[in-house]
Coordinates of C-alpha atoms and ligand atoms in Angstrom, one line a residue:
M692 CA 16.5 -14.6 -12.6
G693 CA 14.2 -13.3 -9.9
L694 CA 10.6 -12.2 -9.4
V695 CA 9.7 -8.6 -8.6
V696 CA 6.3 -7.2 -7.6
Q697 CA 5.9 -3.5 -8.5
K698 CA 2.9 -1.5 -7.3
F699 CA 1.9 1.9 -8.8
G700 CA -0.6 4.1 -6.9
G701 CA -3.3 6.4 -8.3
T702 CA -1.1 9.4 -9.0
S703 CA 1.5 7.3 -10.7
V704 CA -1.1 6.1 -13.3
G705 CA -3.2 9.2 -13.2
T706 CA -2.8 10.2 -16.9
I707 CA -1.9 8.5 -20.2
E708 CA 1.6 10.1 -20.0
R709 CA 2.1 8.6 -16.5
I710 CA 0.9 5.2 -17.6
K711 CA 3.5 5.3 -20.4
N712 CA 6.1 6.3 -17.7
T713 CA 4.9 3.4 -15.5
A714 CA 5.3 1.0 -18.5
K715 CA 8.9 2.2 -18.9
R716 CA 9.7 1.3 -15.2
V717 CA 8.0 -2.1 -15.7
I718 CA 10.0 -2.8 -18.8
A719 CA 13.3 -1.7 -17.2
E720 CA 12.7 -4.4 -14.5
K721 CA 11.7 -7.0 -17.1
K722 CA 14.9 -6.2 -19.1
K723 CA 17.0 -7.0 -16.0
G724 CA 15.8 -10.6 -16.6
N725 CA 13.2 -10.7 -13.8
D726 CA 9.7 -12.0 -13.9
V727 CA 7.5 -9.0 -13.2
V728 CA 4.1 -8.8 -11.5
V729 CA 2.6 -5.3 -11.5
V730 CA -0.2 -4.2 -9.3
V731 CA -2.0 -0.9 -10.1
S732 CA -4.6 1.4 -8.5
A733 CA -7.4 3.3 -10.2
M734 CA -6.3 6.3 -12.2
G735 CA -5.8 9.5 -10.1
K736 CA -8.9 10.3 -8.0
T737 CA -11.2 7.8 -9.8
T738 CA -12.1 6.0 -6.7
D739 CA -13.2 9.2 -4.9
Q740 CA -15.2 10.2 -8.0
L741 CA -17.0 6.9 -8.1
V742 CA -17.8 7.3 -4.4
S743 CA -19.3 10.7 -5.1
L744 CA -21.4 9.4 -8.0
A745 CA -23.0 6.8 -5.7
K746 CA -23.5 9.4 -3.0
E747 CA -25.5 11.5 -5.5
L748 CA -28.0 8.6 -5.6
S749 CA -28.0 7.5 -2.0
P750 CA -26.4 8.7 1.3
Y751 CA -25.8 5.1 2.4
P752 CA -25.4 2.9 -0.7
S753 CA -25.1 -0.9 -0.2
K754 CA -21.5 -2.1 0.5
R755 CA -21.9 -4.8 -2.1
E756 CA -22.9 -2.4 -4.8
M757 CA -20.0 0.0 -3.8
D758 CA -17.5 -2.9 -4.2
M759 CA -19.0 -3.6 -7.7
L760 CA -18.6 0.1 -8.5
L761 CA -15.2 0.8 -7.1
S762 CA -13.5 -2.3 -8.4
T763 CA -14.1 -0.9 -12.0
G764 CA -11.5 1.8 -11.3
E765 CA -8.6 -0.6 -11.1
Q766 CA -9.9 -2.5 -14.1
V767 CA -9.4 0.5 -16.4
T768 CA -5.8 0.9 -15.3
I769 CA -4.8 -2.8 -15.8
S770 CA -6.0 -2.9 -19.4
L771 CA -4.5 0.5 -20.3
L772 CA -1.1 -0.5 -18.8
S773 CA -1.2 -3.8 -20.6
I774 CA -2.0 -2.0 -23.9
A775 CA 1.0 0.3 -23.3
L776 CA 3.3 -2.6 -22.6
A777 CA 2.2 -4.5 -25.7
E778 CA 2.7 -1.3 -27.8
A779 CA 6.3 -1.2 -26.5
G780 CA 6.8 -4.8 -27.6
F781 CA 6.3 -6.7 -24.3
E782 CA 3.7 -9.4 -23.9
A783 CA 1.5 -8.5 -20.9
V784 CA -1.8 -9.8 -19.5
S785 CA -4.2 -7.9 -17.3
L786 CA -5.9 -9.9 -14.5
T787 CA -8.8 -8.8 -12.2
G788 CA -8.6 -9.8 -8.6
W789 CA -10.5 -13.1 -9.1
Q790 CA -8.5 -13.9 -12.3
A791 CA -5.4 -13.5 -10.2
G792 CA -6.8 -15.9 -7.6
I793 CA -7.1 -13.4 -4.8
L794 CA -9.6 -15.0 -2.4
T795 CA -11.0 -12.9 0.4
E796 CA -13.4 -13.3 3.3
N797 CA -17.0 -12.6 2.5
V798 CA -17.1 -9.0 3.7
H799 CA -17.8 -6.0 1.6
S800 CA -15.7 -2.8 1.5
N801 CA -12.9 -4.0 3.9
A802 CA -12.3 -7.7 3.2
R803 CA -9.1 -9.5 4.2
I804 CA -7.2 -11.7 1.8
L805 CA -7.5 -15.3 2.9
N806 CA -5.6 -17.1 0.2
I807 CA -4.0 -16.7 -3.2
D808 CA -4.6 -19.4 -5.8
Q809 CA -1.5 -19.0 -7.9
T810 CA -2.5 -21.3 -10.8
N811 CA -3.4 -18.6 -13.3
I812 CA -0.5 -16.3 -12.4
R813 CA 2.0 -19.2 -12.7
H814 CA 0.6 -20.2 -16.0
H815 CA 1.2 -16.7 -17.4
L816 CA 4.7 -16.4 -15.8
I817 CA 5.8 -19.6 -17.5
A818 CA 4.7 -18.0 -20.8
N819 CA 7.0 -15.1 -19.9
R820 CA 4.3 -12.5 -19.8
I821 CA 4.3 -9.4 -17.6
I822 CA 1.3 -9.8 -15.3
V823 CA -0.8 -6.7 -14.5
V824 CA -3.1 -7.3 -11.6
A825 CA -6.0 -5.0 -10.4
G826 CA -5.2 -3.9 -6.8
F827 CA -7.7 -3.5 -4.0
Q828 CA -10.1 -6.3 -5.1
G829 CA -10.7 -9.9 -4.7
V830 CA -13.4 -12.5 -4.8
S831 CA -15.2 -14.2 -1.9
E832 CA -16.1 -17.9 -1.7
N833 CA -19.6 -16.9 -2.7
N834 CA -18.2 -15.4 -5.9
E835 CA -18.8 -11.9 -4.8
I836 CA -16.4 -9.1 -5.8
T837 CA -15.0 -7.7 -2.7
T838 CA -12.6 -4.7 -2.0
L839 CA -9.9 -4.5 0.6
G840 CA -10.5 -1.0 2.1
R841 CA -9.2 2.3 0.8
G842 CA -5.5 2.2 0.0
G843 CA -5.8 -1.6 -0.3
S844 CA -3.8 -2.0 -3.5
D845 CA -0.6 -2.0 -1.4
T846 CA -2.0 -5.1 0.3
T847 CA -2.7 -6.8 -3.0
A848 CA 1.0 -6.2 -3.9
V849 CA 2.5 -7.4 -0.7
A850 CA 0.2 -10.4 -0.5
L851 CA 1.2 -11.4 -4.0
A852 CA 4.9 -10.9 -3.2
A853 CA 4.5 -13.1 -0.2
A854 CA 2.6 -15.9 -2.0
L855 CA 5.0 -15.9 -5.0
H856 CA 8.1 -15.6 -2.8
A857 CA 9.1 -12.5 -4.7
D858 CA 12.7 -11.2 -4.3
K859 CA 11.3 -7.7 -3.6
C860 CA 8.2 -5.7 -3.6
M861 CA 8.4 -2.1 -4.7
I862 CA 5.7 0.4 -3.8
Y863 CA 5.9 3.3 -6.3
T864 CA 4.0 6.4 -5.1
D865 CA 3.9 10.2 -5.2
V866 CA 6.5 10.8 -2.4
T867 CA 10.1 9.6 -2.3
G868 CA 9.6 7.3 0.6
V869 CA 8.3 7.0 4.2
F870 CA 8.8 10.3 6.0
T871 CA 8.9 11.2 9.7
S872 CA 5.3 12.5 9.1
D873 CA 3.0 13.3 6.2
P874 CA 5.1 15.8 4.1
R875 CA 1.9 17.2 2.6
Y876 CA 1.0 18.7 6.0
I877 CA 4.3 18.8 7.9
P878 CA 6.8 20.7 5.7
T879 CA 9.8 19.9 8.0
A880 CA 9.2 16.1 7.7
R881 CA 12.2 14.2 6.3
K882 CA 12.6 10.9 4.5
L883 CA 13.7 7.8 6.5
G884 CA 16.3 5.6 4.9
A885 CA 14.8 2.5 6.6
I886 CA 12.1 1.7 9.1
S887 CA 11.3 -1.5 11.0
Y888 CA 8.1 -3.5 10.2
D889 CA 6.8 -2.9 13.7
E890 CA 7.3 0.9 13.6
M891 CA 5.8 1.0 10.1
L892 CA 2.8 -1.1 11.2
E893 CA 2.1 1.4 14.0
L894 CA 2.5 4.4 11.7
S895 CA 0.1 2.9 9.2
N896 CA -2.4 1.8 11.8
L897 CA -2.3 5.3 13.3
G898 CA -3.1 7.1 10.0
A899 CA 0.1 7.3 7.9
G900 CA -1.7 6.6 4.6
V901 CA 1.5 6.0 2.6
L902 CA 1.1 2.2 3.2
H903 CA -2.0 0.2 3.9
S904 CA -1.6 -1.4 7.3
R905 CA -2.5 -4.9 6.2
A906 CA 0.2 -4.6 3.6
V907 CA 2.7 -4.1 6.4
E908 CA 1.2 -7.0 8.3
F909 CA 1.8 -9.3 5.3
A910 CA 5.3 -8.0 4.8
K911 CA 6.2 -8.6 8.5
N912 CA 4.6 -12.0 8.7
Y913 CA 6.2 -13.3 5.5
N914 CA 9.4 -11.3 5.7
V915 CA 8.8 -9.6 2.3
P916 CA 11.6 -7.1 1.4
L917 CA 9.6 -3.9 0.9
E918 CA 10.7 -0.5 -0.5
V919 CA 8.6 2.6 -0.8
C920 CA 9.9 5.0 -3.5
S921 CA 8.9 7.6 -6.0
S922 CA 7.5 6.7 -9.4
M923 CA 8.8 10.1 -10.7
V924 CA 12.1 10.8 -9.1
N925 CA 15.0 8.3 -9.4
E926 CA 16.4 7.9 -5.9
D927 CA 16.5 5.3 -3.2
G928 CA 13.3 5.1 -1.2
T929 CA 12.6 3.8 2.3
F930 CA 13.4 0.1 3.1
I931 CA 11.0 -1.6 5.5
E932 CA 12.8 -4.4 7.2
E933 CA 13.1 -6.4 10.3
E934 CA 15.8 -4.6 12.3
V935 CA 16.8 -1.0 11.7
Q936 CA 19.7 0.9 13.2
V937 CA 18.0 3.7 15.1
E938 CA 19.6 7.1 14.9
K939 CA 21.1 7.3 18.4
S940 CA 19.4 10.5 19.6
L941 CA 16.0 9.7 18.1
I942 CA 13.5 8.0 20.4
V943 CA 10.6 8.9 18.3
R944 CA 10.8 7.9 14.6
G945 CA 7.5 9.4 13.3
V946 CA 4.3 11.3 14.0
A947 CA 1.1 10.0 12.5
F948 CA -2.4 11.6 12.6
E949 CA -5.9 10.7 11.6
D950 CA -9.1 12.9 11.5
E951 CA -12.8 12.0 11.5
I952 CA -12.6 10.2 14.9
T953 CA -15.8 9.9 17.0
R954 CA -15.8 9.2 20.7
I955 CA -18.7 7.1 22.1
T956 CA -19.3 7.1 25.9
V957 CA -21.7 4.5 27.3
F958 CA -23.0 5.4 30.8
G959 CA -24.4 3.3 33.6
L960 CA -23.1 -0.1 32.7
K961 CA -25.0 -2.4 35.0
D962 CA -23.1 -5.6 34.8
K963 CA -19.5 -4.8 34.0
L964 CA -18.2 -8.1 32.7
T965 CA -21.0 -9.1 30.4
N966 CA -21.5 -5.5 29.1
L967 CA -18.0 -5.1 28.0
S968 CA -17.8 -8.3 26.0
G969 CA -21.4 -7.9 24.8
I970 CA -20.8 -4.4 23.5
F971 CA -17.6 -5.2 21.7
T972 CA -18.8 -8.5 20.3
T973 CA -21.9 -6.8 18.9
L974 CA -19.7 -4.1 17.2
A975 CA -17.2 -6.6 15.9
N976 CA -19.9 -8.7 14.4
K977 CA -20.9 -5.7 12.3
N978 CA -17.2 -5.1 11.3
I979 CA -17.0 -1.9 13.3
N980 CA -13.4 -1.2 14.3
V981 CA -13.1 0.1 17.8
D982 CA -9.9 1.8 18.7
I983 CA -9.0 3.5 22.0
I984 CA -11.0 2.0 24.9
I985 CA -11.2 3.5 28.4
Q986 CA -13.3 2.0 31.1
N987 CA -13.7 3.7 34.5
Q988 CA -15.2 2.8 37.8
T989 CA -15.2 4.6 41.1
D990 CA -16.4 2.6 44.1
G991 CA -20.2 2.5 44.5
E992 CA -20.9 3.8 41.0
N993 CA -21.8 2.1 37.8
P994 CA -18.8 2.1 35.5
Y995 CA -18.8 4.0 32.2
L996 CA -17.0 3.2 29.0
S997 CA -15.5 5.4 26.3
F998 CA -14.2 4.2 22.9
T999 CA -13.4 5.7 19.6
I1000 CA -14.5 4.7 16.1
K1001 CA -14.1 6.1 12.6
H1002 CA -16.8 8.7 11.9
E1003 CA -18.0 6.6 8.9
D1004 CA -19.1 3.9 11.4
L1005 CA -21.1 6.2 13.6
R1006 CA -24.5 5.5 12.0
D1007 CA -24.2 1.7 12.3
T1008 CA -22.9 2.1 15.9
I1009 CA -25.8 4.3 17.0
Q1010 CA -28.2 1.9 15.4
L1011 CA -26.7 -1.1 17.2
L1012 CA -26.5 0.5 20.6
E1013 CA -30.0 1.8 20.4
S1014 CA -31.5 -1.5 19.3
K1015 CA -29.6 -3.5 21.9
Q1016 CA -29.7 -1.2 24.8
D1017 CA -31.8 -3.6 27.1
E1018 CA -29.7 -6.6 26.1
L1019 CA -26.4 -4.8 26.8
C1020 CA -27.7 -3.3 30.1
F1021 CA -26.6 0.3 30.1
D1022 CA -28.4 3.6 30.9
H1023 CA -27.6 5.8 27.9
F1024 CA -24.8 6.8 25.5
E1025 CA -23.4 10.0 24.1
Y1026 CA -21.1 10.7 21.2
E1027 CA -18.7 13.4 20.2
S1028 CA -17.5 13.8 16.6
G1029 CA -14.9 16.2 15.2
L1030 CA -12.0 14.6 16.9
A1031 CA -8.6 13.5 15.7
K1032 CA -5.8 11.2 16.8
V1033 CA -2.2 12.3 16.9
S1034 CA 0.4 9.7 17.7
I1035 CA 4.2 9.4 18.2
V1036 CA 5.9 6.1 17.2
G1037 CA 9.4 4.8 17.9
S1038 CA 10.9 1.5 19.1
G1039 CA 13.4 3.5 21.2
M1040 CA 10.5 4.4 23.6
I1041 CA 10.7 1.0 25.4
S1042 CA 13.9 1.9 27.1
N1043 CA 13.2 5.7 27.5
P1044 CA 10.7 6.6 30.2
G1045 CA 9.3 10.1 30.1
V1046 CA 8.3 10.1 26.4
A1047 CA 4.6 10.3 27.1
A1048 CA 5.2 13.0 29.8
K1049 CA 7.1 15.1 27.2
M1050 CA 4.3 14.6 24.7
F1051 CA 1.6 15.7 27.1
D1052 CA 3.7 18.6 28.3
C1053 CA 4.3 19.8 24.7
L1054 CA 0.5 19.8 23.9
T1055 CA -0.6 21.3 27.2
K1056 CA 1.9 24.1 27.1
N1057 CA 0.4 25.0 23.7
E1058 CA -3.1 24.9 25.2
I1059 CA -4.2 21.8 23.2
Q1060 CA -6.5 19.8 25.4
I1061 CA -6.0 16.0 25.4
R1062 CA -9.3 14.0 25.4
M1063 CA -8.1 10.5 25.5
V1064 CA -4.7 8.7 25.7
S1065 CA -3.5 5.2 24.7
T1066 CA -0.1 3.8 24.9
S1067 CA 1.8 0.7 23.8
E1068 CA 5.5 -0.2 24.0
I1069 CA 6.3 1.8 20.9
K1070 CA 3.6 4.4 20.6
V1071 CA 1.6 7.0 22.4
S1072 CA -1.7 8.3 21.0
T1073 CA -3.7 11.2 22.0
V1074 CA -7.2 12.1 20.9
L1075 CA -7.9 15.9 20.6
E1076 CA -10.1 18.4 18.8
E1077 CA -9.8 17.9 15.0
S1078 CA -9.0 21.6 14.4
Y1079 CA -5.7 21.2 16.4
M1080 CA -4.6 18.0 14.6
V1081 CA -1.9 19.4 12.2
K1082 CA -0.7 22.0 14.7
A1083 CA -0.2 19.3 17.4
A1084 CA 1.6 17.0 14.9
Q1085 CA 4.0 19.8 13.9
L1086 CA 4.7 20.7 17.5
L1087 CA 5.4 17.1 18.4
H1088 CA 7.5 16.7 15.3
T1089 CA 9.7 19.6 16.4
A1090 CA 9.7 18.7 20.1
F1091 CA 11.0 15.2 19.4
G1092 CA 13.8 16.4 17.1
L1093 CA 12.4 15.1 13.8
D1094 CA 12.6 18.4 11.8
V1095 CA 14.8 18.6 8.8
V1096 CA 18.2 19.8 10.0
E1097 CA 19.4 22.9 8.2
Q1098 CA 22.7 22.2 6.4
Q1099 CA 25.6 24.2 7.9
V1100 CA 27.6 26.0 5.2
Ligands
LIG1515 P1 -0.8 6.0 -3.7 O1 -1.9 6.5 -4.6 O2 0.5 5.9 -4.5 O3 -1.1 4.7 -3.0 P2 -1.3 7.4 -1.3 O4 -1.9 8.8 -1.4 O5 -2.1 6.3 -0.8 O6 -0.5 7.1 -2.7 O7 0.0 7.5 -0.3 C1 1.0 8.5 -0.5 C2 0.7 9.7 0.4 O8 0.8 9.3 1.8 C3 1.6 10.9 0.3 O9 1.3 11.7 -0.8 C4 1.5 11.5 1.6 O10 0.7 12.7 1.6 C5 0.9 10.5 2.5 N1 1.6 10.2 3.8 C6 1.0 10.1 5.0 N2 2.0 9.8 5.9 C7 3.1 9.8 5.3 C8 4.5 9.5 5.7 N3 4.8 9.3 7.0 N4 5.5 9.5 4.8 C9 5.2 9.7 3.5 N5 3.9 9.9 3.0 C10 2.9 10.0 3.9
LIG1516 N1 -8.2 2.8 -5.6 C1 -8.3 2.5 -4.2 C2 -8.3 3.7 -3.3 O1 -8.3 4.8 -3.9 C3 -7.2 1.5 -3.7 C4 -5.8 2.1 -3.8 O2 -5.5 3.1 -4.4 O3 -4.9 1.5 -3.1 O4 -8.4 3.6 -2.1
LIG1517 MG1 -2.1 4.3 -1.2

C-alpha cells in the first residue's frame, strides 16, 4: 500500500459536477489500496472574484486582510469535496492549512512553507480517512493565516508529498500536461512526455503558469515523483523527473512568457559598491522580487543600473526609492511599464553555442526590439514590448522546431 497526493486546480473543481468527477478520481486511487491526500484550489475563478471584491473597496488593500479573504476560497472546496466523498461512502476529512500543519514564514501574500507538522494528518491517515487539504494557505508562527502566492496550491501538494514521502504526486489540471509553450496562446504547442526538474523550474520561473515554481523547487530538492495531467481526459500526462532523454534535434524544450513587467533604471549611482547592495537589500526587505539586472559603467561616468520587477510591485518600489534616495546615493530613476519577458529554455543549450544569436536574429528579423537580455546555462530571456509578447513566443516556437509536426499520410 502506498501514499498518493492528488492536487486538483480551480477548473477541475469549478462546478458541483466537476467536484463529483474529482471525487470519482480520488475514490479510484483509494480503491487501489492507497492512502490518499487530496489538495484542492478554490472553485473556478473564485480567487479572482475575491480580489475584485476587495479592489472595489480599496485600490491597495492590506496583504493580511487579502490573505484572510483569499484563503476562504479553498475552504469552500475542501468541505464540498469531503461531502461528496462521504456521500459516495468514503470517510473523508477536510483540513485548512493550519489544521494540516502547514507552517510558513511570517509574510503575507507570498509566504514560503517552512515546515509541515504531520501529527494531525498522520492521525487521520491511521484512521483510514481520505484527507482533503486546502491548497495555497498556511499559518505563520504568529498564528496568522498566510497564502503562498497565486498558483500556490501546487506547492501545498508537492510539499505535502515531500513531507509524507508520497509514492507520487499527481497535479490534475485543465491541460493534458506540460506543453512546449502555453497552448492557450500558442496553438502549435505540443505536450511533452517528460521534462527535467531543472527545465521545468526555469519554465515555471519564467512564466509557465502550469506549475508554481516553488512546487518544482520542492519536487527537485526532495525528489518527488511528479506528474501533470488532465482531470478530464484519461491519458498519460507529463512526468517531471531528474534526467530526461532529450529529443536529439531539440536544443530548446520550451518557450515561456510573462507580461506586466516594469523596468526601473537608476541613474547617477555615486558609490557603485554600496549602492548596489543597498538598493537590492532595501527591495528584498520589502519582499520585492527583482529579476533581470543590468549594470553599466563607461569610464569617467557614474554607473547606471536597470532591473525588472513585476508591475504589481511598482508602487512599493517607487515609494522605497523616493524615500531612500539620499541614503542610496543616486541622482534619479525612471521606469517603463508595459513590457513582457519571453524566454527559451532547454538543457541542450549548454553544449550548443549560437542559441542566443539565433533567438536575437529571429526577433530582429521580425522587427521586434529587444530591451534587455539575460542568460543562464539553460535559458535565454528577452524583455520586449508587451504587445509583441505572443507573436515573439510563436516565432521562437517555430524557429526552434517546437511546432506540432503534421502527420504524413
Ligand atoms: P490549475 O487551476 O489547474 O492550477 P492553472 O491555470 O494554474 O490551472 O494552470 C494551467 C494553465 O497553465 C493551462 O490552462 C495553460 O493555459 C497554462 N500554461 C502556461 N504554460 C503552459 C505550458 N508550458 N504547458 C501547459 N500549460 C501551460
Ligand atoms: N486559488 C489560488 C489561485 O487562484 C491558488 C491556486 O489555485 O493554486 O491562485
Ligand atoms: Mg495552477
